[in-house]
PDB file of C-alpha atoms and ligand atoms in Angstrom:
ATOM      1  CA  UNK J   1     -13.192 240.684 222.106  1.00  0.00           C
ATOM      2  CA  UNK J   2     -10.617 239.727 219.464  1.00  0.00           C
ATOM      3  CA  UNK J   3      -8.652 237.197 221.561  1.00  0.00           C
ATOM      4  CA  UNK J   4     -11.822 235.185 222.247  1.00  0.00           C
ATOM      5  CA  UNK J   5     -12.357 232.058 220.185  1.00  0.00           C
ATOM      6  CA  UNK J   6     -15.745 230.372 219.948  1.00  0.00           C
ATOM      7  CA  UNK J   7     -15.256 226.620 220.380  1.00  0.00           C
ATOM      8  CA  UNK J   8     -19.000 226.030 220.721  1.00  0.00           C
ATOM      9  CA  UNK J   9     -19.846 226.263 217.040  1.00  0.00           C
ATOM     10  CA  UNK J  10     -22.266 223.685 215.590  1.00  0.00           C
ATOM     11  CA  UNK J  11     -21.101 220.345 216.987  1.00  0.00           C
ATOM     12  CA  UNK J  12     -20.809 217.292 214.736  1.00  0.00           C
ATOM     13  CA  UNK J  13     -24.045 215.404 214.030  1.00  0.00           C
ATOM     14  CA  UNK J  14     -23.308 211.928 215.352  1.00  0.00           C
ATOM     15  CA  UNK J  15     -25.887 209.235 214.524  1.00  0.00           C
ATOM     16  CA  UNK J  16     -27.495 207.512 217.518  1.00  0.00           C
ATOM     17  CA  UNK J  17     -25.935 204.096 218.046  1.00  0.00           C
ATOM     18  CA  UNK J  18     -28.054 200.957 218.438  1.00  0.00           C
ATOM     19  CA  UNK J  19     -26.919 199.121 221.564  1.00  0.00           C
ATOM     20  CA  UNK J  20     -29.414 196.346 222.148  1.00  0.00           C
ATOM     21  CA  UNK J  21     -32.768 194.950 221.114  1.00  0.00           C
ATOM     22  CA  UNK J  22     -34.373 192.851 223.812  1.00  0.00           C
ATOM     23  CA  UNK J  23     -37.856 191.406 223.312  1.00  0.00           C
ATOM     24  CA  UNK J  24     -38.904 194.192 220.994  1.00  0.00           C
ATOM     25  CA  UNK J  25     -37.396 196.994 223.085  1.00  0.00           C
ATOM     26  CA  UNK J  26     -34.640 198.911 221.302  1.00  0.00           C
ATOM     27  CA  UNK J  27     -31.941 200.830 223.177  1.00  0.00           C
ATOM     28  CA  UNK J  28     -29.965 203.483 221.342  1.00  0.00           C
ATOM     29  CA  UNK J  29     -27.220 205.721 222.659  1.00  0.00           C
ATOM     30  CA  UNK J  30     -26.644 209.380 221.842  1.00  0.00           C
ATOM     31  CA  UNK J  31     -22.883 209.860 221.788  1.00  0.00           C
ATOM     32  CA  UNK J  32     -22.551 213.293 223.367  1.00  0.00           C
ATOM     33  CA  UNK J  33     -19.218 212.045 224.693  1.00  0.00           C
ATOM     34  CA  UNK J  34     -17.855 212.511 221.167  1.00  0.00           C
ATOM     35  CA  UNK J  35     -18.813 216.192 220.863  1.00  0.00           C
ATOM     36  CA  UNK J  36     -15.382 217.565 221.689  1.00  0.00           C
ATOM     37  CA  UNK J  37     -12.093 215.972 222.832  1.00  0.00           C
ATOM     38  CA  UNK J  38     -11.803 218.062 226.021  1.00  0.00           C
ATOM     39  CA  UNK J  39     -15.165 219.738 226.587  1.00  0.00           C
ATOM     40  CA  UNK J  40     -17.355 216.737 226.032  1.00  0.00           C
ATOM     41  CA  UNK J  41     -20.876 215.579 226.816  1.00  0.00           C
ATOM     42  CA  UNK J  42     -23.126 217.760 228.916  1.00  0.00           C
ATOM     43  CA  UNK J  43     -20.184 220.084 229.716  1.00  0.00           C
ATOM     44  CA  UNK J  44     -20.130 221.269 226.124  1.00  0.00           C
ATOM     45  CA  UNK J  45     -23.857 222.002 226.363  1.00  0.00           C
ATOM     46  CA  UNK J  46     -23.667 223.643 229.798  1.00  0.00           C
ATOM     47  CA  UNK J  47     -20.687 225.855 229.079  1.00  0.00           C
ATOM     48  CA  UNK J  48     -21.741 227.038 225.618  1.00  0.00           C
ATOM     49  CA  UNK J  49     -24.060 229.888 226.656  1.00  0.00           C
ATOM     50  CA  UNK J  50     -22.160 230.611 229.874  1.00  0.00           C
ATOM     51  CA  UNK J  51     -18.946 231.234 227.950  1.00  0.00           C
ATOM     52  CA  UNK J  52     -20.909 233.350 225.438  1.00  0.00           C
ATOM     53  CA  UNK J  53     -22.320 235.382 228.332  1.00  0.00           C
ATOM     54  CA  UNK J  54     -18.873 235.818 229.918  1.00  0.00           C
ATOM     55  CA  UNK J  55     -17.624 237.018 226.523  1.00  0.00           C
ATOM     56  CA  UNK J  56     -20.434 239.513 226.087  1.00  0.00           C
ATOM     57  CA  UNK J  57     -19.902 240.803 229.639  1.00  0.00           C
ATOM     58  CA  UNK J  58     -16.215 241.244 228.680  1.00  0.00           C
ATOM     59  CA  UNK J  59     -15.015 239.202 231.657  1.00  0.00           C
ATOM     60  CA  UNK J  60     -11.432 237.917 231.655  1.00  0.00           C
ATOM     61  CA  UNK J  61     -11.818 235.145 234.225  1.00  0.00           C
ATOM     62  CA  UNK J  62     -14.115 232.151 234.676  1.00  0.00           C
ATOM     63  CA  UNK J  63     -14.340 231.065 238.312  1.00  0.00           C
ATOM     64  CA  UNK J  64     -15.979 227.832 239.343  1.00  0.00           C
ATOM     65  CA  UNK J  65     -16.095 225.108 242.005  1.00  0.00           C
ATOM     66  CA  UNK J  66     -15.688 221.358 242.205  1.00  0.00           C
ATOM     67  CA  UNK J  67     -14.323 218.261 243.854  1.00  0.00           C
ATOM     68  CA  UNK J  68     -10.882 216.867 243.097  1.00  0.00           C
ATOM     69  CA  UNK J  69     -12.128 214.575 240.304  1.00  0.00           C
ATOM     70  CA  UNK J  70     -14.784 216.882 238.892  1.00  0.00           C
ATOM     71  CA  UNK J  71     -15.632 216.598 235.182  1.00  0.00           C
ATOM     72  CA  UNK J  72     -16.843 220.177 235.374  1.00  0.00           C
ATOM     73  CA  UNK J  73     -13.479 221.468 236.658  1.00  0.00           C
ATOM     74  CA  UNK J  74     -11.621 219.681 233.834  1.00  0.00           C
ATOM     75  CA  UNK J  75     -14.051 220.944 231.185  1.00  0.00           C
ATOM     76  CA  UNK J  76     -14.092 224.543 232.451  1.00  0.00           C
ATOM     77  CA  UNK J  77     -10.289 224.619 232.504  1.00  0.00           C
ATOM     78  CA  UNK J  78     -10.172 223.351 228.907  1.00  0.00           C
ATOM     79  CA  UNK J  79     -12.960 225.645 227.710  1.00  0.00           C
ATOM     80  CA  UNK J  80     -11.199 228.608 229.326  1.00  0.00           C
ATOM     81  CA  UNK J  81      -7.873 227.787 227.703  1.00  0.00           C
ATOM     82  CA  UNK J  82      -9.404 227.215 224.260  1.00  0.00           C
ATOM     83  CA  UNK J  83     -11.703 230.253 224.423  1.00  0.00           C
ATOM     84  CA  UNK J  84      -9.118 232.679 225.823  1.00  0.00           C
ATOM     85  CA  UNK J  85     -10.177 233.067 229.481  1.00  0.00           C
ATOM     86  CA  UNK J  86      -8.180 232.729 232.657  1.00  0.00           C
ATOM     87  CA  UNK J  87      -9.751 230.127 234.944  1.00  0.00           C
ATOM     88  CA  UNK J  88      -9.881 229.740 238.713  1.00  0.00           C
ATOM     89  CA  UNK J  89     -11.051 226.541 240.367  1.00  0.00           C
ATOM     90  CA  UNK J  90     -12.173 226.553 244.012  1.00  0.00           C
ATOM     91  CA  UNK J  91     -11.470 222.933 244.962  1.00  0.00           C
ATOM     92  CA  UNK J  92     -12.958 221.043 247.919  1.00  0.00           C
ATOM     93  CA  UNK J  93     -10.243 219.713 250.263  1.00  0.00           C
ATOM     94  CA  UNK J  94      -7.599 222.039 251.673  1.00  0.00           C
ATOM     95  CA  UNK J  95      -5.206 219.103 252.223  1.00  0.00           C
ATOM     96  CA  UNK J  96      -4.784 218.886 248.422  1.00  0.00           C
ATOM     97  CA  UNK J  97      -3.053 222.256 248.438  1.00  0.00           C
ATOM     98  CA  UNK J  98      -0.399 221.288 250.999  1.00  0.00           C
ATOM     99  CA  UNK J  99       1.857 219.720 248.370  1.00  0.00           C
ATOM    100  CA  UNK J 100       0.603 220.721 244.941  1.00  0.00           C
ATOM    101  CA  UNK J 101       3.310 218.777 243.087  1.00  0.00           C
ATOM    102  CA  UNK J 102       2.253 215.570 244.805  1.00  0.00           C
ATOM    103  CA  UNK J 103      -1.449 216.307 244.265  1.00  0.00           C
ATOM    104  CA  UNK J 104      -0.847 216.835 240.562  1.00  0.00           C
ATOM    105  CA  UNK J 105       1.132 213.609 240.306  1.00  0.00           C
ATOM    106  CA  UNK J 106      -1.665 211.663 241.950  1.00  0.00           C
ATOM    107  CA  UNK J 107      -4.719 213.323 240.443  1.00  0.00           C
ATOM    108  CA  UNK J 108      -5.191 213.239 236.663  1.00  0.00           C
ATOM    109  CA  UNK J 109      -8.159 215.660 236.726  1.00  0.00           C
ATOM    110  CA  UNK J 110      -6.285 218.404 238.568  1.00  0.00           C
ATOM    111  CA  UNK J 111      -3.149 217.721 236.538  1.00  0.00           C
ATOM    112  CA  UNK J 112      -5.119 218.259 233.346  1.00  0.00           C
ATOM    113  CA  UNK J 113      -6.859 221.408 234.650  1.00  0.00           C
ATOM    114  CA  UNK J 114      -3.496 222.781 235.828  1.00  0.00           C
ATOM    115  CA  UNK J 115      -1.977 222.078 232.407  1.00  0.00           C
ATOM    116  CA  UNK J 116      -4.794 224.211 230.930  1.00  0.00           C
ATOM    117  CA  UNK J 117      -3.660 227.083 233.148  1.00  0.00           C
ATOM    118  CA  UNK J 118      -6.357 226.844 235.823  1.00  0.00           C
ATOM    119  CA  UNK J 119      -5.330 228.407 239.137  1.00  0.00           C
ATOM    120  CA  UNK J 120      -6.502 226.499 242.176  1.00  0.00           C
ATOM    121  CA  UNK J 121      -7.712 227.636 245.554  1.00  0.00           C
ATOM    122  CA  UNK J 122      -8.139 224.678 247.889  1.00  0.00           C
ATOM    123  CA  UNK J 123     -10.708 225.198 250.635  1.00  0.00           C
ATOM    124  CA  UNK J 124     -11.876 223.157 253.608  1.00  0.00           C
ATOM    125  CA  UNK J 125     -15.103 221.189 253.347  1.00  0.00           C
ATOM    126  CA  UNK J 126     -16.856 223.621 255.691  1.00  0.00           C
ATOM    127  CA  UNK J 127     -15.736 226.631 253.632  1.00  0.00           C
ATOM    128  CA  UNK J 128     -16.765 224.810 250.478  1.00  0.00           C
ATOM    129  CA  UNK J 129     -20.301 224.383 251.823  1.00  0.00           C
ATOM    130  CA  UNK J 130     -20.523 228.192 252.075  1.00  0.00           C
ATOM    131  CA  UNK J 131     -19.440 228.745 248.483  1.00  0.00           C
ATOM    132  CA  UNK J 132     -22.778 230.134 247.309  1.00  0.00           C
ATOM    133  CA  UNK J 133     -23.077 232.599 250.205  1.00  0.00           C
ATOM    134  CA  UNK J 134     -22.816 236.301 249.468  1.00  0.00           C
ATOM    135  CA  UNK J 135     -19.863 236.697 251.843  1.00  0.00           C
ATOM    136  CA  UNK J 136     -17.830 233.952 250.188  1.00  0.00           C
ATOM    137  CA  UNK J 137     -18.406 235.353 246.693  1.00  0.00           C
ATOM    138  CA  UNK J 138     -17.695 238.926 247.836  1.00  0.00           C
ATOM    139  CA  UNK J 139     -14.367 237.802 249.337  1.00  0.00           C
ATOM    140  CA  UNK J 140     -13.444 236.067 246.083  1.00  0.00           C
ATOM    141  CA  UNK J 141     -14.319 239.201 244.090  1.00  0.00           C
ATOM    142  CA  UNK J 142     -12.007 241.222 246.348  1.00  0.00           C
ATOM    143  CA  UNK J 143      -9.205 238.723 245.666  1.00  0.00           C
ATOM    144  CA  UNK J 144      -9.686 237.932 241.995  1.00  0.00           C
ATOM    145  CA  UNK J 145     -11.572 240.877 240.510  1.00  0.00           C
ATOM    146  CA  UNK J 146     -14.628 240.760 238.349  1.00  0.00           C
ATOM    147  CA  UNK J 147     -14.858 237.132 237.311  1.00  0.00           C
ATOM    148  CA  UNK J 148     -17.725 235.327 235.608  1.00  0.00           C
ATOM    149  CA  UNK J 149     -19.107 232.822 238.088  1.00  0.00           C
ATOM    150  CA  UNK J 150     -20.011 229.359 236.804  1.00  0.00           C
ATOM    151  CA  UNK J 151     -21.854 227.386 239.505  1.00  0.00           C
ATOM    152  CA  UNK J 152     -20.820 223.955 240.777  1.00  0.00           C
ATOM    153  CA  UNK J 153     -21.640 221.296 238.185  1.00  0.00           C
ATOM    154  CA  UNK J 154     -22.192 224.167 235.752  1.00  0.00           C
ATOM    155  CA  UNK J 155     -25.955 224.228 236.283  1.00  0.00           C
ATOM    156  CA  UNK J 156     -27.845 227.500 235.807  1.00  0.00           C
ATOM    157  CA  UNK J 157     -30.447 228.870 233.375  1.00  0.00           C
ATOM    158  CA  UNK J 158     -27.886 229.222 230.585  1.00  0.00           C
ATOM    159  CA  UNK J 159     -26.655 225.664 231.116  1.00  0.00           C
ATOM    160  CA  UNK J 160     -30.204 224.371 230.856  1.00  0.00           C
ATOM    161  CA  UNK J 161     -30.651 226.375 227.649  1.00  0.00           C
ATOM    162  CA  UNK J 162     -27.560 224.620 226.254  1.00  0.00           C
ATOM    163  CA  UNK J 163     -28.849 221.198 227.325  1.00  0.00           C
ATOM    164  CA  UNK J 164     -32.058 221.892 225.403  1.00  0.00           C
ATOM    165  CA  UNK J 165     -29.889 221.379 222.303  1.00  0.00           C
ATOM    166  CA  UNK J 166     -29.082 217.740 223.161  1.00  0.00           C
ATOM    167  CA  UNK J 167     -32.263 216.454 221.517  1.00  0.00           C
ATOM    168  CA  UNK J 168     -32.725 217.000 217.785  1.00  0.00           C
ATOM    169  CA  UNK J 169     -35.937 216.802 215.718  1.00  0.00           C
ATOM    170  CA  UNK J 170     -34.862 213.291 214.588  1.00  0.00           C
ATOM    171  CA  UNK J 171     -35.004 212.114 218.211  1.00  0.00           C
ATOM    172  CA  UNK J 172     -38.789 212.547 218.219  1.00  0.00           C
ATOM    173  CA  UNK J 173     -38.978 208.882 217.121  1.00  0.00           C
ATOM    174  CA  UNK J 174     -37.981 207.751 220.653  1.00  0.00           C
ATOM    175  CA  UNK J 175     -40.535 206.990 223.370  1.00  0.00           C
ATOM    176  CA  UNK J 176     -38.193 207.123 226.351  1.00  0.00           C
ATOM    177  CA  UNK J 177     -35.117 209.324 226.891  1.00  0.00           C
ATOM    178  CA  UNK J 178     -32.740 208.343 229.704  1.00  0.00           C
ATOM    179  CA  UNK J 179     -30.086 210.475 231.294  1.00  0.00           C
ATOM    180  CA  UNK J 180     -27.860 210.449 234.372  1.00  0.00           C
ATOM    181  CA  UNK J 181     -28.613 213.085 237.011  1.00  0.00           C
ATOM    182  CA  UNK J 182     -26.249 214.990 239.300  1.00  0.00           C
ATOM    183  CA  UNK J 183     -27.436 218.570 239.845  1.00  0.00           C
ATOM    184  CA  UNK J 184     -30.457 218.225 237.535  1.00  0.00           C
ATOM    185  CA  UNK J 185     -29.448 220.742 234.848  1.00  0.00           C
ATOM    186  CA  UNK J 186     -28.985 218.265 232.020  1.00  0.00           C
ATOM    187  CA  UNK J 187     -32.274 216.459 232.504  1.00  0.00           C
ATOM    188  CA  UNK J 188     -34.064 219.824 232.800  1.00  0.00           C
ATOM    189  CA  UNK J 189     -32.863 220.828 229.332  1.00  0.00           C
ATOM    190  CA  UNK J 190     -33.873 217.456 227.929  1.00  0.00           C
ATOM    191  CA  UNK J 191     -37.337 217.730 229.512  1.00  0.00           C
ATOM    192  CA  UNK J 192     -37.800 221.221 228.071  1.00  0.00           C
ATOM    193  CA  UNK J 193     -36.878 220.005 224.579  1.00  0.00           C
ATOM    194  CA  UNK J 194     -38.876 216.771 224.738  1.00  0.00           C
ATOM    195  CA  UNK J 195     -42.045 215.999 222.824  1.00  0.00           C
ATOM    196  CA  UNK J 196     -45.350 215.412 224.564  1.00  0.00           C
ATOM    197  CA  UNK J 197     -45.348 211.678 223.800  1.00  0.00           C
ATOM    198  CA  UNK J 198     -41.872 211.177 225.318  1.00  0.00           C
ATOM    199  CA  UNK J 199     -41.098 210.040 228.836  1.00  0.00           C
ATOM    200  CA  UNK J 200     -37.827 211.236 230.383  1.00  0.00           C
ATOM    201  CA  UNK J 201     -36.184 208.937 232.928  1.00  0.00           C
ATOM    202  CA  UNK J 202     -33.436 210.325 235.157  1.00  0.00           C
ATOM    203  CA  UNK J 203     -30.972 208.071 236.977  1.00  0.00           C
ATOM    204  CA  UNK J 204     -29.517 210.020 239.938  1.00  0.00           C
ATOM    205  CA  UNK J 205     -25.883 209.313 240.752  1.00  0.00           C
ATOM    206  CA  UNK J 206     -26.509 210.472 244.324  1.00  0.00           C
ATOM    207  CA  UNK J 207     -28.654 209.093 247.112  1.00  0.00           C
ATOM    208  CA  UNK J 208     -31.844 210.902 248.049  1.00  0.00           C
ATOM    209  CA  UNK J 209     -34.887 212.482 246.502  1.00  0.00           C
ATOM    210  CA  UNK J 210     -33.852 216.129 246.853  1.00  0.00           C
ATOM    211  CA  UNK J 211     -33.492 216.699 243.113  1.00  0.00           C
ATOM    212  CA  UNK J 212     -37.157 216.984 242.242  1.00  0.00           C
ATOM    213  CA  UNK J 213     -37.591 220.639 243.308  1.00  0.00           C
ATOM    214  CA  UNK J 214     -34.369 221.575 241.497  1.00  0.00           C
ATOM    215  CA  UNK J 215     -35.579 219.986 238.245  1.00  0.00           C
ATOM    216  CA  UNK J 216     -39.027 221.575 238.622  1.00  0.00           C
ATOM    217  CA  UNK J 217     -37.324 224.959 239.006  1.00  0.00           C
ATOM    218  CA  UNK J 218     -35.839 224.710 235.503  1.00  0.00           C
ATOM    219  CA  UNK J 219     -38.529 222.754 233.660  1.00  0.00           C
ATOM    220  CA  UNK J 220     -42.255 223.157 233.602  1.00  0.00           C
ATOM    221  CA  UNK J 221     -43.360 219.835 232.068  1.00  0.00           C
ATOM    222  CA  UNK J 222     -44.170 216.728 234.068  1.00  0.00           C
ATOM    223  CA  UNK J 223     -43.322 213.947 231.610  1.00  0.00           C
ATOM    224  CA  UNK J 224     -40.362 212.815 233.747  1.00  0.00           C
ATOM    225  CA  UNK J 225     -39.487 210.522 236.589  1.00  0.00           C
ATOM    226  CA  UNK J 226     -36.402 209.706 238.653  1.00  0.00           C
ATOM    227  CA  UNK J 227     -35.340 206.075 238.994  1.00  0.00           C
ATOM    228  CA  UNK J 228     -33.555 206.310 242.318  1.00  0.00           C
ATOM    229  CA  UNK J 229     -32.244 202.812 243.008  1.00  0.00           C
ATOM    230  CA  UNK J 230     -29.090 202.745 240.881  1.00  0.00           C
ATOM    231  CA  UNK J 231     -26.780 205.078 242.813  1.00  0.00           C
ATOM    232  CA  UNK J 232     -24.599 202.165 244.057  1.00  0.00           C
ATOM    233  CA  UNK J 233     -24.292 203.629 247.538  1.00  0.00           C
ATOM    234  CA  UNK J 234     -23.919 207.287 246.603  1.00  0.00           C
ATOM    235  CA  UNK J 235     -21.920 209.793 244.613  1.00  0.00           C
ATOM    236  CA  UNK J 236     -18.738 208.294 243.084  1.00  0.00           C
ATOM    237  CA  UNK J 237     -19.279 204.993 244.927  1.00  0.00           C
ATOM    238  CA  UNK J 238     -18.740 201.900 242.807  1.00  0.00           C
ATOM    239  CA  UNK J 239     -18.526 198.158 243.414  1.00  0.00           C
ATOM    240  CA  UNK J 240     -17.119 195.143 241.591  1.00  0.00           C
ATOM    241  CA  UNK J 241     -20.433 194.479 239.845  1.00  0.00           C
ATOM    242  CA  UNK J 242     -20.556 197.962 238.329  1.00  0.00           C
ATOM    243  CA  UNK J 243     -16.945 197.765 237.147  1.00  0.00           C
ATOM    244  CA  UNK J 244     -17.555 194.366 235.555  1.00  0.00           C
ATOM    245  CA  UNK J 245     -20.669 195.782 233.887  1.00  0.00           C
ATOM    246  CA  UNK J 246     -18.614 198.697 232.470  1.00  0.00           C
ATOM    247  CA  UNK J 247     -15.858 196.423 231.207  1.00  0.00           C
ATOM    248  CA  UNK J 248     -18.406 194.065 229.580  1.00  0.00           C
ATOM    249  CA  UNK J 249     -20.214 197.040 228.045  1.00  0.00           C
ATOM    250  CA  UNK J 250     -16.961 198.255 226.532  1.00  0.00           C
ATOM    251  CA  UNK J 251     -16.089 194.876 225.067  1.00  0.00           C
ATOM    252  CA  UNK J 252     -19.649 194.213 223.771  1.00  0.00           C
ATOM    253  CA  UNK J 253     -20.430 197.632 222.268  1.00  0.00           C
ATOM    254  CA  UNK J 254     -17.047 199.384 222.013  1.00  0.00           C
ATOM    255  CA  UNK J 255     -18.267 202.229 224.228  1.00  0.00           C
ATOM    256  CA  UNK J 256     -16.499 203.452 227.341  1.00  0.00           C
ATOM    257  CA  UNK J 257     -18.798 204.579 230.160  1.00  0.00           C
ATOM    258  CA  UNK J 258     -17.837 206.760 233.102  1.00  0.00           C
ATOM    259  CA  UNK J 259     -18.113 205.225 236.586  1.00  0.00           C
ATOM    260  CA  UNK J 260     -19.911 208.114 238.294  1.00  0.00           C
ATOM    261  CA  UNK J 261     -22.847 208.787 235.956  1.00  0.00           C
ATOM    262  CA  UNK J 262     -23.347 206.947 232.670  1.00  0.00           C
ATOM    263  CA  UNK J 263     -22.387 203.461 233.923  1.00  0.00           C
ATOM    264  CA  UNK J 264     -25.027 203.654 236.656  1.00  0.00           C
ATOM    265  CA  UNK J 265     -27.631 204.829 234.143  1.00  0.00           C
ATOM    266  CA  UNK J 266     -26.839 202.033 231.658  1.00  0.00           C
ATOM    267  CA  UNK J 267     -26.785 199.431 234.426  1.00  0.00           C
ATOM    268  CA  UNK J 268     -30.202 200.724 235.496  1.00  0.00           C
ATOM    269  CA  UNK J 269     -31.626 200.615 231.967  1.00  0.00           C
ATOM    270  CA  UNK J 270     -30.424 197.043 231.407  1.00  0.00           C
ATOM    271  CA  UNK J 271     -31.734 195.956 234.802  1.00  0.00           C
ATOM    272  CA  UNK J 272     -35.135 197.510 234.073  1.00  0.00           C
ATOM    273  CA  UNK J 273     -35.122 195.771 230.685  1.00  0.00           C
ATOM    274  CA  UNK J 274     -34.493 192.424 232.414  1.00  0.00           C
ATOM    275  CA  UNK J 275     -37.321 193.133 234.823  1.00  0.00           C
ATOM    276  CA  UNK J 276     -39.743 193.853 231.970  1.00  0.00           C
ATOM    277  CA  UNK J 277     -40.284 197.495 232.971  1.00  0.00           C
ATOM    278  CA  UNK J 278     -40.536 198.695 229.361  1.00  0.00           C
ATOM    279  CA  UNK J 279     -43.476 197.838 227.092  1.00  0.00           C
ATOM    280  CA  UNK J 280     -42.823 195.899 223.885  1.00  0.00           C
ATOM    281  CA  UNK J 281     -41.776 198.119 220.931  1.00  0.00           C
ATOM    282  CA  UNK J 282     -40.527 200.884 223.237  1.00  0.00           C
ATOM    283  CA  UNK J 283     -37.683 202.842 221.669  1.00  0.00           C
ATOM    284  CA  UNK J 284     -35.226 204.109 224.256  1.00  0.00           C
ATOM    285  CA  UNK J 285     -32.548 206.766 223.769  1.00  0.00           C
ATOM    286  CA  UNK J 286     -29.834 206.837 226.451  1.00  0.00           C
ATOM    287  CA  UNK J 287     -27.692 209.980 226.542  1.00  0.00           C
ATOM    288  CA  UNK J 288     -23.940 209.448 226.954  1.00  0.00           C
ATOM    289  CA  UNK J 289     -23.076 212.627 228.859  1.00  0.00           C
ATOM    290  CA  UNK J 290     -19.295 212.098 228.779  1.00  0.00           C
ATOM    291  CA  UNK J 291     -17.213 212.228 231.968  1.00  0.00           C
ATOM    292  CA  UNK J 292     -14.552 209.818 230.719  1.00  0.00           C
ATOM    293  CA  UNK J 293     -11.725 211.962 232.079  1.00  0.00           C
ATOM    294  CA  UNK J 294     -12.677 210.714 235.565  1.00  0.00           C
ATOM    295  CA  UNK J 295     -11.726 207.092 234.859  1.00  0.00           C
ATOM    296  CA  UNK J 296      -8.007 207.503 235.648  1.00  0.00           C
ATOM    297  CA  UNK J 297      -8.776 208.984 239.048  1.00  0.00           C
ATOM    298  CA  UNK J 298     -11.289 206.258 239.793  1.00  0.00           C
ATOM    299  CA  UNK J 299      -8.745 203.594 238.812  1.00  0.00           C
ATOM    300  CA  UNK J 300      -6.328 205.006 241.395  1.00  0.00           C
ATOM    301  CA  UNK J 301      -9.018 204.605 244.067  1.00  0.00           C
ATOM    302  CA  UNK J 302      -9.881 201.097 242.841  1.00  0.00           C
ATOM    303  CA  UNK J 303      -6.227 200.065 243.129  1.00  0.00           C
ATOM    304  CA  UNK J 304      -6.242 201.100 246.795  1.00  0.00           C
ATOM    305  CA  UNK J 305      -9.400 199.074 247.368  1.00  0.00           C
ATOM    306  CA  UNK J 306      -8.019 195.995 245.577  1.00  0.00           C
ATOM    307  CA  UNK J 307     -10.751 196.173 242.971  1.00  0.00           C
ATOM    308  CA  UNK J 308     -10.185 195.521 239.249  1.00  0.00           C
ATOM    309  CA  UNK J 309      -9.531 198.551 237.024  1.00  0.00           C
ATOM    310  CA  UNK J 310     -11.901 200.067 234.516  1.00  0.00           C
ATOM    311  CA  UNK J 311     -10.457 199.106 231.145  1.00  0.00           C
ATOM    312  CA  UNK J 312      -9.780 201.998 228.762  1.00  0.00           C
TER     313      UNK J 312
HETATM  314  C1  PLP X   1     -20.645 212.867 232.828  1.00  0.00           C
HETATM  315  C2  PLP X   1     -21.797 213.469 233.517  1.00  0.00           C
HETATM  316  N1  PLP X   1     -23.018 212.992 233.271  1.00  0.00           N
HETATM  317  C3  PLP X   1     -24.108 213.487 233.877  1.00  0.00           C
HETATM  318  C4  PLP X   1     -24.008 214.494 234.804  1.00  0.00           C
HETATM  319  C5  PLP X   1     -25.240 215.000 235.463  1.00  0.00           C
HETATM  320  O1  PLP X   1     -25.568 216.268 235.008  1.00  0.00           O
HETATM  321  P1  PLP X   1     -26.371 217.287 235.914  1.00  0.00           P
HETATM  322  O2  PLP X   1     -25.452 217.738 236.996  1.00  0.00           O
HETATM  323  O3  PLP X   1     -26.720 218.371 234.975  1.00  0.00           O
HETATM  324  O4  PLP X   1     -27.551 216.563 236.459  1.00  0.00           O
HETATM  325  C6  PLP X   1     -22.742 215.039 235.098  1.00  0.00           C
HETATM  326  C7  PLP X   1     -22.585 216.150 236.062  1.00  0.00           C
HETATM  327  O5  PLP X   1     -22.592 217.264 235.669  1.00  0.00           O
HETATM  328  C8  PLP X   1     -21.618 214.511 234.431  1.00  0.00           C
HETATM  329  O6  PLP X   1     -20.369 214.974 234.692  1.00  0.00           O
END
């Protein structure tokens, strides 16, 4: 279609950045956060083949789901605007729709998505839980027409295919690849693209061990493990220690982390380093999966809790 623009052309090749060398263990970071100013990190990878599929199916609308601070909502809104699609976001929390002006003033993620032209439908938490049911989708099709459905967090087969492009042949020199885990799509792509000698460590941002079957659904290798004790109390929960870690990380290495995913992963890697978990001469590659748009929203919450802000 002539009004479609492909923003997912070959992304820049950004050299991996050395972060630390501790007792013979080297930690590098892959700066996927620098892939694109608005569709960054794993969102670039996950949306690439989904947007291509929506284009080839000649759909006009991308419809997706997310919470009020969702990186995926912000990225889908931007990708839709830049690629020439209308976008609809089904957002958890019907109270957010009561006074949209106020919501937009208070929520940088939704403000950004709205500025990209995304239309919102705010639904209750119980409705949101039904979002994958046939009835819910059928109702939405009646209302909005024949949209292309992008799942919550963007994870599906095509997203995993995109995430298989995170690792390059040059990354074969690393022994351990680390990545943050939410729905499991990103780590699945990394596992699929990994070499036999590599171990993939996932750091879930959520409590619980329910991710294993999801990852096994998308990836057939078993050179991976989840390190489950760095969720800091659960999804989007943070404490003073994590914020101080992020602010120190920024001043030491000049790299901003996001509070929901990459900060917890880096904290976990450094803690495991301190505890001697990695063998001498191990070369670690940590993937920076982006998510920096969420910092403003988190800072609003931190203000209410009398906690220090994340420095930007
Ligand atoms: C910045 C960031 N990093 C990591 C993840 C985890 O990715 P996945 O949901 O594919 O496990 C997400 C969520 O999509 C994310 O927004």
